[in-house]
Amino acid sequence: MLHFIIVGILVIVMAILTYLGLTGIGLLPVQASAQAIPIDWMFNYQVIAISFLFALIVVPLVYSLIVFRRKKGDTTDAEHIEGNTTLEITWTVIPLFVVIVFAFMGAKSLGDTRRVDPQAMVINVTAQQFAFSFEYPDYGFTSKELYAPVNKQLLLKMTSRDVIHSFWVPEFRVKQDIVPGRFTEYRITPILEGVYKVRCAEVCGGGHAGMRSSVEIVSQERFDNWVKEKQAEALAASQTPEERGQLLATSYGCFGCHSVDGSLLPNGGPSWLGLFGSQVELEDGSTVLVDEAYIIQSVMDPASQVVKGFSPMTFNGTDAGLTDAELADIIAYIMTLK
Ligand code: CUA
C-alpha cells in the first residue's frame, strides 16, 4: 500500500512538471485568430492528458526498476498473478469515458472553429507552383499578399492551378489543403493586428519551401486606404495613355485655359484642337512645328516659346512636379484632338 501512495504522489508531481515544462517552452505562436481560441483550449486539455499519461507510464516503470529489482542472492520466482477483473474493468471504463469526453470537446471546438459569419469578406485564393495570389471580388483587384482588416471574418475560396498545396498561417492555427479542380473554403477571423506569413504546407515541388506570402492584418481604416490604393493602381493599369492623359490634364487644371473644341478661353492659351502637328507663330515672328519636343519645352519652361498673341503660360510643369511619364500621357491625349 505504501508503494501505491508513493507512486501515486510521484505520478501527480511528474504530470504537473511535464505539463509546466511543455507549456513553458512556448509550443504555440500567438493567437491571432478567433478560431485559435477553441483550438488552443482543446489543445491545452490534450497536453494535460498527455502529461498525465506520460507520468502514469514512466513513473511506475522507473520506480519498479529501482525498488523491485532482484536482490543479491534472491533466485526465487516473482509472484504469479492470474488476472484481475476489477483492474481490467477499471482501465477499460476510465479511458473509454475520457475518450468520449474528448470527442464532445472536439465537436464543440470544431463547431466554434467553423462558425459562419454571413457578413464574411470573400477572398479568392489561387495557388500555383510556387506562389499564392489573392483576388478581392468585392473590390475588383488582385494582390500578391493577403491584406485584411482585424475582427472581420474572411472566407477564402481557394483553388490550385497545378498540384495540391496547403494554406497555413501558424498564428491562425487552421490549415486547409488547396486542390486543383475544386474549391476549398477556409474561414478565419483575425483578432490581432500584425504581419504574419502564409506557408504552403504540402510538398508541391522544388520551390515548396519558398512558397510563402505575407499576411498583413490591419485596422479597418488602413485596410480601406489600401483598397483605394490598389483600386487606383488597377484602374491606371487598365487605362490607355490617352485616357490617363485626359484625367491628368483635368487634375492639373489644363482645361482652365485650353479648350479642346477650337474656341479660345478668356485669358487662356491656344485650343488643343488640331494643335499637334500644326505650325504656330511665336512672338519673335518665327514659326515652329508643334511636336513632342515643343510641347515638353512649353510646359516645362513656359516663358521660352510664347505663341504670338498670347501671354506666357501661368502653369509651370517643372514647378508643378510633372513627371516625364505624365507629360507623355498628356501629349498622347493632345495627339487625339484632331
Ligand atoms: Cu505549394 Cu508546397
mmCIF file of C-alpha atoms and ligand atoms in Angstrom:
data_model
loop_
_atom_site.group_PDB
_atom_site.id
_atom_site.type_symbol
_atom_site.label_atom_id
_atom_site.label_comp_id
_atom_site.label_asym_id
_atom_site.label_seq_id
_atom_site.Cartn_x
_atom_site.Cartn_y
_atom_site.Cartn_z
ATOM 1 C CA MET A 1 0.000 0.000 0.000
ATOM 2 C CA LEU A 2 2.892 2.338 0.816
ATOM 3 C CA HIS A 3 4.252 1.753 -2.706
ATOM 4 C CA PHE A 4 0.912 2.816 -4.221
ATOM 5 C CA ILE A 5 0.853 6.021 -2.207
ATOM 6 C CA ILE A 6 4.449 6.899 -3.113
ATOM 7 C CA VAL A 7 3.940 6.085 -6.809
ATOM 8 C CA GLY A 8 0.625 7.992 -6.809
ATOM 9 C CA ILE A 9 2.274 11.116 -5.433
ATOM 10 C CA LEU A 10 5.216 10.773 -7.833
ATOM 11 C CA VAL A 11 2.845 10.382 -10.805
ATOM 12 C CA ILE A 12 0.979 13.556 -9.885
ATOM 13 C CA VAL A 13 4.205 15.517 -9.346
ATOM 14 C CA MET A 14 5.675 14.199 -12.608
ATOM 15 C CA ALA A 15 2.468 15.010 -14.526
ATOM 16 C CA ILE A 16 2.457 18.592 -13.227
ATOM 17 C CA LEU A 17 6.151 19.069 -14.030
ATOM 18 C CA THR A 18 5.677 17.640 -17.543
ATOM 19 C CA TYR A 19 2.693 19.920 -18.175
ATOM 20 C CA LEU A 20 4.529 23.015 -16.900
ATOM 21 C CA GLY A 21 7.578 22.075 -18.956
ATOM 22 C CA LEU A 22 5.589 21.573 -22.159
ATOM 23 C CA THR A 23 3.595 24.790 -21.811
ATOM 24 C CA GLY A 24 6.619 26.740 -20.550
ATOM 25 C CA ILE A 25 8.689 26.230 -23.692
ATOM 26 C CA GLY A 26 6.049 28.044 -25.754
ATOM 27 C CA LEU A 27 4.840 25.367 -28.147
ATOM 28 C CA LEU A 28 2.434 27.703 -29.942
ATOM 29 C CA PRO A 29 2.832 31.090 -31.653
ATOM 30 C CA VAL A 30 0.497 33.974 -30.741
ATOM 31 C CA GLN A 31 -3.269 33.552 -31.042
ATOM 32 C CA ALA A 32 -4.038 35.791 -33.999
ATOM 33 C CA SER A 33 -7.478 34.480 -34.889
ATOM 34 C CA ALA A 34 -10.786 33.855 -33.131
ATOM 35 C CA GLN A 35 -10.512 30.237 -34.323
ATOM 36 C CA ALA A 36 -7.224 29.833 -32.453
ATOM 37 C CA ILE A 37 -9.025 30.160 -29.100
ATOM 38 C CA PRO A 38 -11.205 26.990 -29.226
ATOM 39 C CA ILE A 39 -8.327 25.102 -30.839
ATOM 40 C CA ASP A 40 -5.862 26.120 -28.122
ATOM 41 C CA TRP A 41 -8.487 25.391 -25.447
ATOM 42 C CA MET A 42 -8.763 21.833 -26.763
ATOM 43 C CA PHE A 43 -5.006 21.537 -27.220
ATOM 44 C CA ASN A 44 -4.442 22.543 -23.599
ATOM 45 C CA TYR A 45 -6.576 19.633 -22.302
ATOM 46 C CA GLN A 46 -4.737 17.296 -24.641
ATOM 47 C CA VAL A 47 -1.414 18.434 -23.217
ATOM 48 C CA ILE A 48 -2.792 17.780 -19.710
ATOM 49 C CA ALA A 49 -3.858 14.264 -20.760
ATOM 50 C CA ILE A 50 -0.522 13.650 -22.465
ATOM 51 C CA SER A 51 1.414 14.814 -19.388
ATOM 52 C CA PHE A 52 -0.626 12.557 -17.102
ATOM 53 C CA LEU A 53 -0.301 9.504 -19.359
ATOM 54 C CA PHE A 54 3.431 10.083 -19.713
ATOM 55 C CA ALA A 55 3.785 10.220 -15.901
ATOM 56 C CA LEU A 56 1.488 7.218 -15.426
ATOM 57 C CA ILE A 57 3.728 5.052 -17.629
ATOM 58 C CA VAL A 58 7.192 6.370 -16.882
ATOM 59 C CA VAL A 59 6.961 6.781 -13.077
ATOM 60 C CA PRO A 60 5.813 3.184 -12.203
ATOM 61 C CA LEU A 61 8.292 1.836 -14.757
ATOM 62 C CA VAL A 62 11.286 3.647 -13.287
ATOM 63 C CA TYR A 63 10.036 3.075 -9.706
ATOM 64 C CA SER A 64 9.780 -0.681 -10.331
ATOM 65 C CA LEU A 65 13.208 -0.808 -11.932
ATOM 66 C CA ILE A 66 14.739 0.742 -8.863
ATOM 67 C CA VAL A 67 12.650 -0.542 -5.929
ATOM 68 C CA PHE A 68 11.737 -4.043 -7.120
ATOM 69 C CA ARG A 69 14.959 -5.073 -8.778
ATOM 70 C CA ARG A 70 16.263 -8.527 -7.869
ATOM 71 C CA LYS A 71 18.184 -8.544 -4.562
ATOM 72 C CA LYS A 72 21.591 -10.141 -4.494
ATOM 73 C CA GLY A 73 21.283 -13.885 -3.912
ATOM 74 C CA ASP A 74 17.494 -13.962 -4.476
ATOM 75 C CA THR A 75 16.798 -16.723 -7.025
ATOM 76 C CA THR A 76 13.055 -17.213 -6.337
ATOM 77 C CA ASP A 77 10.379 -16.581 -8.941
ATOM 78 C CA ALA A 78 8.266 -13.440 -8.753
ATOM 79 C CA GLU A 79 4.679 -13.727 -7.555
ATOM 80 C CA HIS A 80 2.445 -15.282 -10.239
ATOM 81 C CA ILE A 81 -0.740 -13.274 -10.952
ATOM 82 C CA GLU A 82 -3.598 -14.942 -12.879
ATOM 83 C CA GLY A 83 -5.626 -11.839 -13.716
ATOM 84 C CA ASN A 84 -7.563 -9.062 -12.024
ATOM 85 C CA THR A 85 -11.095 -8.411 -13.257
ATOM 86 C CA THR A 86 -11.621 -5.238 -11.229
ATOM 87 C CA LEU A 87 -8.430 -3.719 -12.571
ATOM 88 C CA GLU A 88 -9.257 -4.683 -16.162
ATOM 89 C CA ILE A 89 -12.738 -3.182 -15.987
ATOM 90 C CA THR A 90 -11.299 -0.016 -14.418
ATOM 91 C CA TRP A 91 -8.640 0.502 -17.083
ATOM 92 C CA THR A 92 -11.226 -0.052 -19.792
ATOM 93 C CA VAL A 93 -14.033 2.126 -18.434
ATOM 94 C CA ILE A 94 -11.937 5.142 -17.418
ATOM 95 C CA PRO A 95 -10.168 5.556 -20.794
ATOM 96 C CA LEU A 96 -13.486 4.974 -22.588
ATOM 97 C CA PHE A 97 -15.036 7.752 -20.533
ATOM 98 C CA VAL A 98 -12.056 10.057 -21.213
ATOM 99 C CA VAL A 99 -12.218 9.384 -24.965
ATOM 100 C CA ILE A 100 -15.981 10.141 -25.014
ATOM 101 C CA VAL A 101 -15.416 13.414 -23.141
ATOM 102 C CA PHE A 102 -12.668 14.364 -25.595
ATOM 103 C CA ALA A 103 -14.981 13.546 -28.507
ATOM 104 C CA PHE A 104 -17.544 16.031 -27.173
ATOM 105 C CA MET A 105 -14.854 18.629 -26.539
ATOM 106 C CA GLY A 106 -13.555 18.106 -30.066
ATOM 107 C CA ALA A 107 -17.026 18.532 -31.529
ATOM 108 C CA LYS A 108 -17.540 21.763 -29.582
ATOM 109 C CA SER A 109 -14.127 23.083 -30.615
ATOM 110 C CA LEU A 110 -14.754 22.180 -34.258
ATOM 111 C CA GLY A 111 -18.153 23.879 -34.140
ATOM 112 C CA ASP A 112 -16.606 27.078 -32.739
ATOM 113 C CA THR A 113 -13.840 26.969 -35.326
ATOM 114 C CA ARG A 114 -16.217 26.554 -38.266
ATOM 115 C CA ARG A 115 -18.797 29.126 -37.120
ATOM 116 C CA VAL A 116 -20.093 31.007 -40.156
ATOM 117 C CA ASP A 117 -20.444 34.773 -40.252
ATOM 118 C CA PRO A 118 -22.768 35.657 -43.154
ATOM 119 C CA GLN A 119 -21.012 39.048 -43.388
ATOM 120 C CA ALA A 120 -17.638 37.414 -44.094
ATOM 121 C CA MET A 121 -15.430 39.095 -46.687
ATOM 122 C CA VAL A 122 -14.781 36.795 -49.632
ATOM 123 C CA ILE A 123 -11.256 36.493 -50.993
ATOM 124 C CA ASN A 124 -10.446 34.156 -53.871
ATOM 125 C CA VAL A 125 -7.108 32.450 -53.398
ATOM 126 C CA THR A 126 -5.243 30.846 -56.270
ATOM 127 C CA ALA A 127 -2.224 28.698 -55.554
ATOM 128 C CA GLN A 128 0.299 27.617 -58.139
ATOM 129 C CA GLN A 129 3.896 26.428 -58.100
ATOM 130 C CA PHE A 130 5.161 28.412 -56.136
ATOM 131 C CA ALA A 131 3.041 31.378 -55.128
ATOM 132 C CA PHE A 132 -0.323 32.438 -53.755
ATOM 133 C CA SER A 133 -2.471 35.198 -55.220
ATOM 134 C CA PHE A 134 -5.443 36.881 -53.584
ATOM 135 C CA GLU A 135 -8.356 38.273 -55.552
ATOM 136 C CA TYR A 136 -10.792 40.647 -53.846
ATOM 137 C CA PRO A 137 -14.015 40.228 -55.850
ATOM 138 C CA ASP A 138 -15.848 42.972 -53.905
ATOM 139 C CA TYR A 139 -13.175 45.483 -54.854
ATOM 140 C CA GLY A 140 -12.061 44.273 -58.272
ATOM 141 C CA PHE A 141 -8.342 43.703 -57.932
ATOM 142 C CA THR A 142 -5.764 41.028 -57.194
ATOM 143 C CA SER A 143 -2.918 41.203 -54.699
ATOM 144 C CA LYS A 144 0.247 39.187 -54.126
ATOM 145 C CA GLU A 145 -0.163 39.480 -50.353
ATOM 146 C CA LEU A 146 -3.142 38.848 -48.130
ATOM 147 C CA TYR A 147 -4.206 42.119 -46.580
ATOM 148 C CA ALA A 148 -7.241 42.153 -44.321
ATOM 149 C CA PRO A 149 -8.949 44.135 -41.568
ATOM 150 C CA VAL A 150 -8.878 42.915 -37.985
ATOM 151 C CA ASN A 151 -12.021 41.474 -36.301
ATOM 152 C CA LYS A 152 -13.769 40.597 -39.558
ATOM 153 C CA GLN A 153 -14.337 37.056 -40.757
ATOM 154 C CA LEU A 154 -12.624 36.194 -44.032
ATOM 155 C CA LEU A 155 -13.938 33.487 -46.320
ATOM 156 C CA LEU A 156 -11.107 32.267 -48.504
ATOM 157 C CA LYS A 157 -12.302 30.345 -51.553
ATOM 158 C CA MET A 158 -9.223 28.506 -52.660
ATOM 159 C CA THR A 159 -8.191 26.559 -55.714
ATOM 160 C CA SER A 160 -4.977 25.454 -57.382
ATOM 161 C CA ARG A 161 -3.714 25.797 -60.950
ATOM 162 C CA ASP A 162 -1.487 22.731 -60.780
ATOM 163 C CA VAL A 163 -0.850 20.417 -57.822
ATOM 164 C CA ILE A 164 -2.092 20.171 -54.225
ATOM 165 C CA HIS A 165 -0.912 22.963 -51.950
ATOM 166 C CA SER A 166 -1.917 23.814 -48.401
ATOM 167 C CA PHE A 167 -2.745 27.148 -46.810
ATOM 168 C CA TRP A 168 -1.241 27.503 -43.372
ATOM 169 C CA VAL A 169 -0.737 30.514 -41.125
ATOM 170 C CA PRO A 170 0.514 29.094 -37.800
ATOM 171 C CA GLU A 171 -0.794 32.120 -35.852
ATOM 172 C CA PHE A 172 -4.316 31.378 -37.183
ATOM 173 C CA ARG A 173 -3.971 27.630 -36.325
ATOM 174 C CA VAL A 174 -6.367 26.402 -39.031
ATOM 175 C CA LYS A 175 -4.827 24.674 -42.053
ATOM 176 C CA GLN A 176 -6.558 23.835 -45.323
ATOM 177 C CA ASP A 177 -5.492 21.985 -48.464
ATOM 178 C CA ILE A 178 -5.816 23.692 -51.833
ATOM 179 C CA VAL A 179 -6.753 21.182 -54.504
ATOM 180 C CA PRO A 180 -6.767 21.608 -58.301
ATOM 181 C CA GLY A 181 -10.190 21.244 -59.930
ATOM 182 C CA ARG A 182 -12.197 22.156 -56.864
ATOM 183 C CA PHE A 183 -12.723 24.945 -54.363
ATOM 184 C CA THR A 184 -11.944 24.509 -50.683
ATOM 185 C CA GLU A 185 -13.119 27.039 -48.123
ATOM 186 C CA TYR A 186 -11.176 28.494 -45.251
ATOM 187 C CA ARG A 187 -12.829 30.749 -42.683
ATOM 188 C CA ILE A 188 -10.733 32.840 -40.372
ATOM 189 C CA THR A 189 -11.377 35.847 -38.143
ATOM 190 C CA PRO A 190 -8.104 37.655 -37.434
ATOM 191 C CA ILE A 191 -8.162 39.275 -33.990
ATOM 192 C CA LEU A 192 -4.624 40.604 -33.717
ATOM 193 C CA GLU A 193 -3.061 43.230 -35.971
ATOM 194 C CA GLY A 194 0.345 42.238 -37.283
ATOM 195 C CA VAL A 195 2.368 40.793 -40.120
ATOM 196 C CA TYR A 196 2.298 37.021 -40.483
ATOM 197 C CA LYS A 197 3.244 34.545 -43.181
ATOM 198 C CA VAL A 198 1.194 32.007 -45.045
ATOM 199 C CA ARG A 199 3.310 28.968 -45.788
ATOM 200 C CA CYS A 200 2.483 26.191 -48.184
ATOM 201 C CA ALA A 201 2.202 23.084 -46.002
ATOM 202 C CA GLU A 202 2.008 20.394 -48.675
ATOM 203 C CA VAL A 203 5.102 19.310 -50.577
ATOM 204 C CA CYS A 204 4.364 20.644 -54.066
ATOM 205 C CA GLY A 205 7.692 20.590 -55.910
ATOM 206 C CA GLY A 206 11.175 22.051 -55.893
ATOM 207 C CA GLY A 207 10.085 25.501 -54.757
ATOM 208 C CA HIS A 208 7.783 24.293 -51.981
ATOM 209 C CA ALA A 209 9.992 25.635 -49.173
ATOM 210 C CA GLY A 210 9.925 29.106 -50.702
ATOM 211 C CA MET A 211 6.150 29.185 -51.274
ATOM 212 C CA ARG A 212 5.224 31.929 -48.833
ATOM 213 C CA SER A 213 3.239 35.143 -48.877
ATOM 214 C CA SER A 214 2.872 37.980 -46.459
ATOM 215 C CA VAL A 215 -0.342 38.166 -44.434
ATOM 216 C CA GLU A 216 -0.965 41.609 -43.016
ATOM 217 C CA ILE A 217 -3.785 42.233 -40.557
ATOM 218 C CA VAL A 218 -4.501 45.929 -40.102
ATOM 219 C CA SER A 219 -7.161 48.300 -38.781
ATOM 220 C CA GLN A 220 -10.310 48.805 -40.861
ATOM 221 C CA GLU A 221 -9.117 52.322 -41.689
ATOM 222 C CA ARG A 222 -5.743 51.180 -43.039
ATOM 223 C CA PHE A 223 -7.471 48.434 -44.971
ATOM 224 C CA ASP A 224 -9.809 50.960 -46.616
ATOM 225 C CA ASN A 225 -6.822 53.096 -47.637
ATOM 226 C CA TRP A 226 -5.042 50.067 -49.032
ATOM 227 C CA VAL A 227 -8.150 49.164 -51.065
ATOM 228 C CA LYS A 228 -8.238 52.675 -52.526
ATOM 229 C CA GLU A 229 -4.547 52.471 -53.495
ATOM 230 C CA LYS A 230 -4.988 49.067 -55.083
ATOM 231 C CA GLN A 231 -8.080 50.188 -56.971
ATOM 232 C CA ALA A 232 -6.247 53.266 -58.288
ATOM 233 C CA GLU A 233 -3.350 51.043 -59.398
ATOM 234 C CA ALA A 234 -5.704 48.625 -61.106
ATOM 235 C CA LEU A 235 -7.532 51.479 -62.827
ATOM 236 C CA ALA A 236 -4.310 53.120 -64.023
ATOM 237 C CA ALA A 237 -3.066 49.804 -65.363
ATOM 238 C CA SER A 238 -6.291 49.264 -67.306
ATOM 239 C CA GLN A 239 -6.286 52.708 -68.929
ATOM 240 C CA THR A 240 -4.695 53.723 -72.208
ATOM 241 C CA PRO A 241 -2.113 56.553 -72.166
ATOM 242 C CA GLU A 242 -4.713 58.812 -73.876
ATOM 243 C CA GLU A 243 -7.273 58.160 -71.112
ATOM 244 C CA ARG A 244 -4.679 58.783 -68.429
ATOM 245 C CA GLY A 245 -3.594 61.958 -70.231
ATOM 246 C CA GLN A 246 -7.123 63.338 -70.238
ATOM 247 C CA LEU A 247 -7.513 62.666 -66.496
ATOM 248 C CA LEU A 248 -4.111 64.219 -65.790
ATOM 249 C CA ALA A 249 -4.968 67.301 -67.835
ATOM 250 C CA THR A 250 -8.137 67.634 -65.770
ATOM 251 C CA SER A 251 -6.360 67.254 -62.441
ATOM 252 C CA TYR A 252 -3.550 69.655 -63.404
ATOM 253 C CA GLY A 253 -6.175 72.225 -64.449
ATOM 254 C CA CYS A 254 -5.099 72.463 -68.129
ATOM 255 C CA PHE A 255 -8.702 72.914 -69.245
ATOM 256 C CA GLY A 256 -8.939 76.210 -67.325
ATOM 257 C CA CYS A 257 -7.013 77.812 -70.204
ATOM 258 C CA HIS A 258 -7.089 75.372 -73.142
ATOM 259 C CA SER A 259 -10.275 74.290 -74.869
ATOM 260 C CA VAL A 260 -10.463 71.104 -76.888
ATOM 261 C CA ASP A 261 -13.100 72.367 -79.342
ATOM 262 C CA GLY A 262 -11.133 75.119 -81.110
ATOM 263 C CA SER A 263 -12.544 78.002 -79.042
ATOM 264 C CA LEU A 264 -10.361 80.434 -77.125
ATOM 265 C CA LEU A 265 -10.973 80.745 -73.401
ATOM 266 C CA PRO A 266 -10.717 84.169 -71.668
ATOM 267 C CA ASN A 267 -7.059 84.940 -70.790
ATOM 268 C CA GLY A 268 -6.310 81.415 -71.963
ATOM 269 C CA GLY A 269 -3.957 79.770 -74.400
ATOM 270 C CA PRO A 270 -4.337 78.154 -77.797
ATOM 271 C CA SER A 271 -7.016 75.491 -78.143
ATOM 272 C CA TRP A 272 -5.683 71.950 -78.175
ATOM 273 C CA LEU A 273 -7.935 71.006 -81.084
ATOM 274 C CA GLY A 274 -5.731 70.372 -84.121
ATOM 275 C CA LEU A 275 -2.722 71.783 -82.240
ATOM 276 C CA PHE A 276 -0.400 68.813 -82.586
ATOM 277 C CA GLY A 277 1.436 68.846 -85.917
ATOM 278 C CA SER A 278 0.407 72.434 -86.729
ATOM 279 C CA GLN A 279 2.771 75.380 -87.257
ATOM 280 C CA VAL A 280 2.484 78.212 -84.756
ATOM 281 C CA GLU A 281 3.954 81.690 -84.971
ATOM 282 C CA LEU A 282 5.962 82.817 -81.942
ATOM 283 C CA GLU A 283 6.292 86.334 -80.527
ATOM 284 C CA ASP A 284 9.574 86.873 -82.372
ATOM 285 C CA GLY A 285 7.895 86.172 -85.711
ATOM 286 C CA SER A 286 9.450 82.731 -86.238
ATOM 287 C CA THR A 287 7.254 79.709 -86.784
ATOM 288 C CA VAL A 288 7.670 76.385 -85.086
ATOM 289 C CA LEU A 289 6.173 72.910 -85.559
ATOM 290 C CA VAL A 290 4.101 71.707 -82.605
ATOM 291 C CA ASP A 291 5.673 68.324 -81.872
ATOM 292 C CA GLU A 292 6.531 66.485 -78.664
ATOM 293 C CA ALA A 293 9.723 68.465 -78.093
ATOM 294 C CA TYR A 294 7.844 71.767 -78.480
ATOM 295 C CA ILE A 295 5.096 70.759 -76.050
ATOM 296 C CA ILE A 296 7.578 69.462 -73.475
ATOM 297 C CA GLN A 297 9.577 72.688 -73.621
ATOM 298 C CA SER A 298 6.430 74.846 -73.468
ATOM 299 C CA VAL A 299 5.164 73.039 -70.415
ATOM 300 C CA MET A 300 8.417 72.742 -68.508
ATOM 301 C CA ASP A 301 9.722 76.234 -69.401
ATOM 302 C CA PRO A 302 6.643 78.271 -70.403
ATOM 303 C CA ALA A 303 8.401 81.592 -71.000
ATOM 304 C CA SER A 304 10.788 80.170 -73.615
ATOM 305 C CA GLN A 305 8.394 79.899 -76.581
ATOM 306 C CA VAL A 306 5.309 82.066 -76.313
ATOM 307 C CA VAL A 307 2.851 81.928 -79.196
ATOM 308 C CA LYS A 308 2.187 85.311 -80.758
ATOM 309 C CA GLY A 309 -0.899 86.997 -79.281
ATOM 310 C CA PHE A 310 -0.834 85.017 -76.009
ATOM 311 C CA SER A 311 0.789 85.723 -72.653
ATOM 312 C CA PRO A 312 3.203 83.177 -71.177
ATOM 313 C CA MET A 313 1.504 80.169 -69.606
ATOM 314 C CA THR A 314 0.956 80.545 -65.853
ATOM 315 C CA PHE A 315 1.294 76.785 -65.319
ATOM 316 C CA ASN A 316 4.886 75.655 -64.968
ATOM 317 C CA GLY A 317 5.375 71.899 -65.325
ATOM 318 C CA THR A 318 8.753 71.986 -63.603
ATOM 319 C CA ASP A 319 7.337 73.753 -60.538
ATOM 320 C CA ALA A 320 4.254 71.508 -60.515
ATOM 321 C CA GLY A 321 6.457 68.402 -60.436
ATOM 322 C CA LEU A 322 5.026 66.968 -63.639
ATOM 323 C CA THR A 323 6.798 63.700 -64.444
ATOM 324 C CA ASP A 324 8.030 62.619 -67.878
ATOM 325 C CA ALA A 325 5.514 59.769 -67.863
ATOM 326 C CA GLU A 326 2.620 62.110 -67.053
ATOM 327 C CA LEU A 327 3.701 64.525 -69.767
ATOM 328 C CA ALA A 328 3.921 61.679 -72.281
ATOM 329 C CA ASP A 329 0.333 60.671 -71.379
ATOM 330 C CA ILE A 330 -0.899 64.255 -71.780
ATOM 331 C CA ILE A 331 0.825 64.530 -75.171
ATOM 332 C CA ALA A 332 -0.770 61.249 -76.203
ATOM 333 C CA TYR A 333 -4.119 62.776 -75.338
ATOM 334 C CA ILE A 334 -3.392 66.033 -77.215
ATOM 335 C CA MET A 335 -2.469 63.993 -80.292
ATOM 336 C CA THR A 336 -6.011 62.567 -80.353
ATOM 337 C CA LEU A 337 -7.552 66.042 -80.671
ATOM 338 C CA LYS A 338 -7.637 66.443 -84.430
HETATM 339 CU CU1 CUA B 1 2.814 24.762 -52.666
HETATM 340 CU CU2 CUA B 1 4.129 23.449 -51.235
#
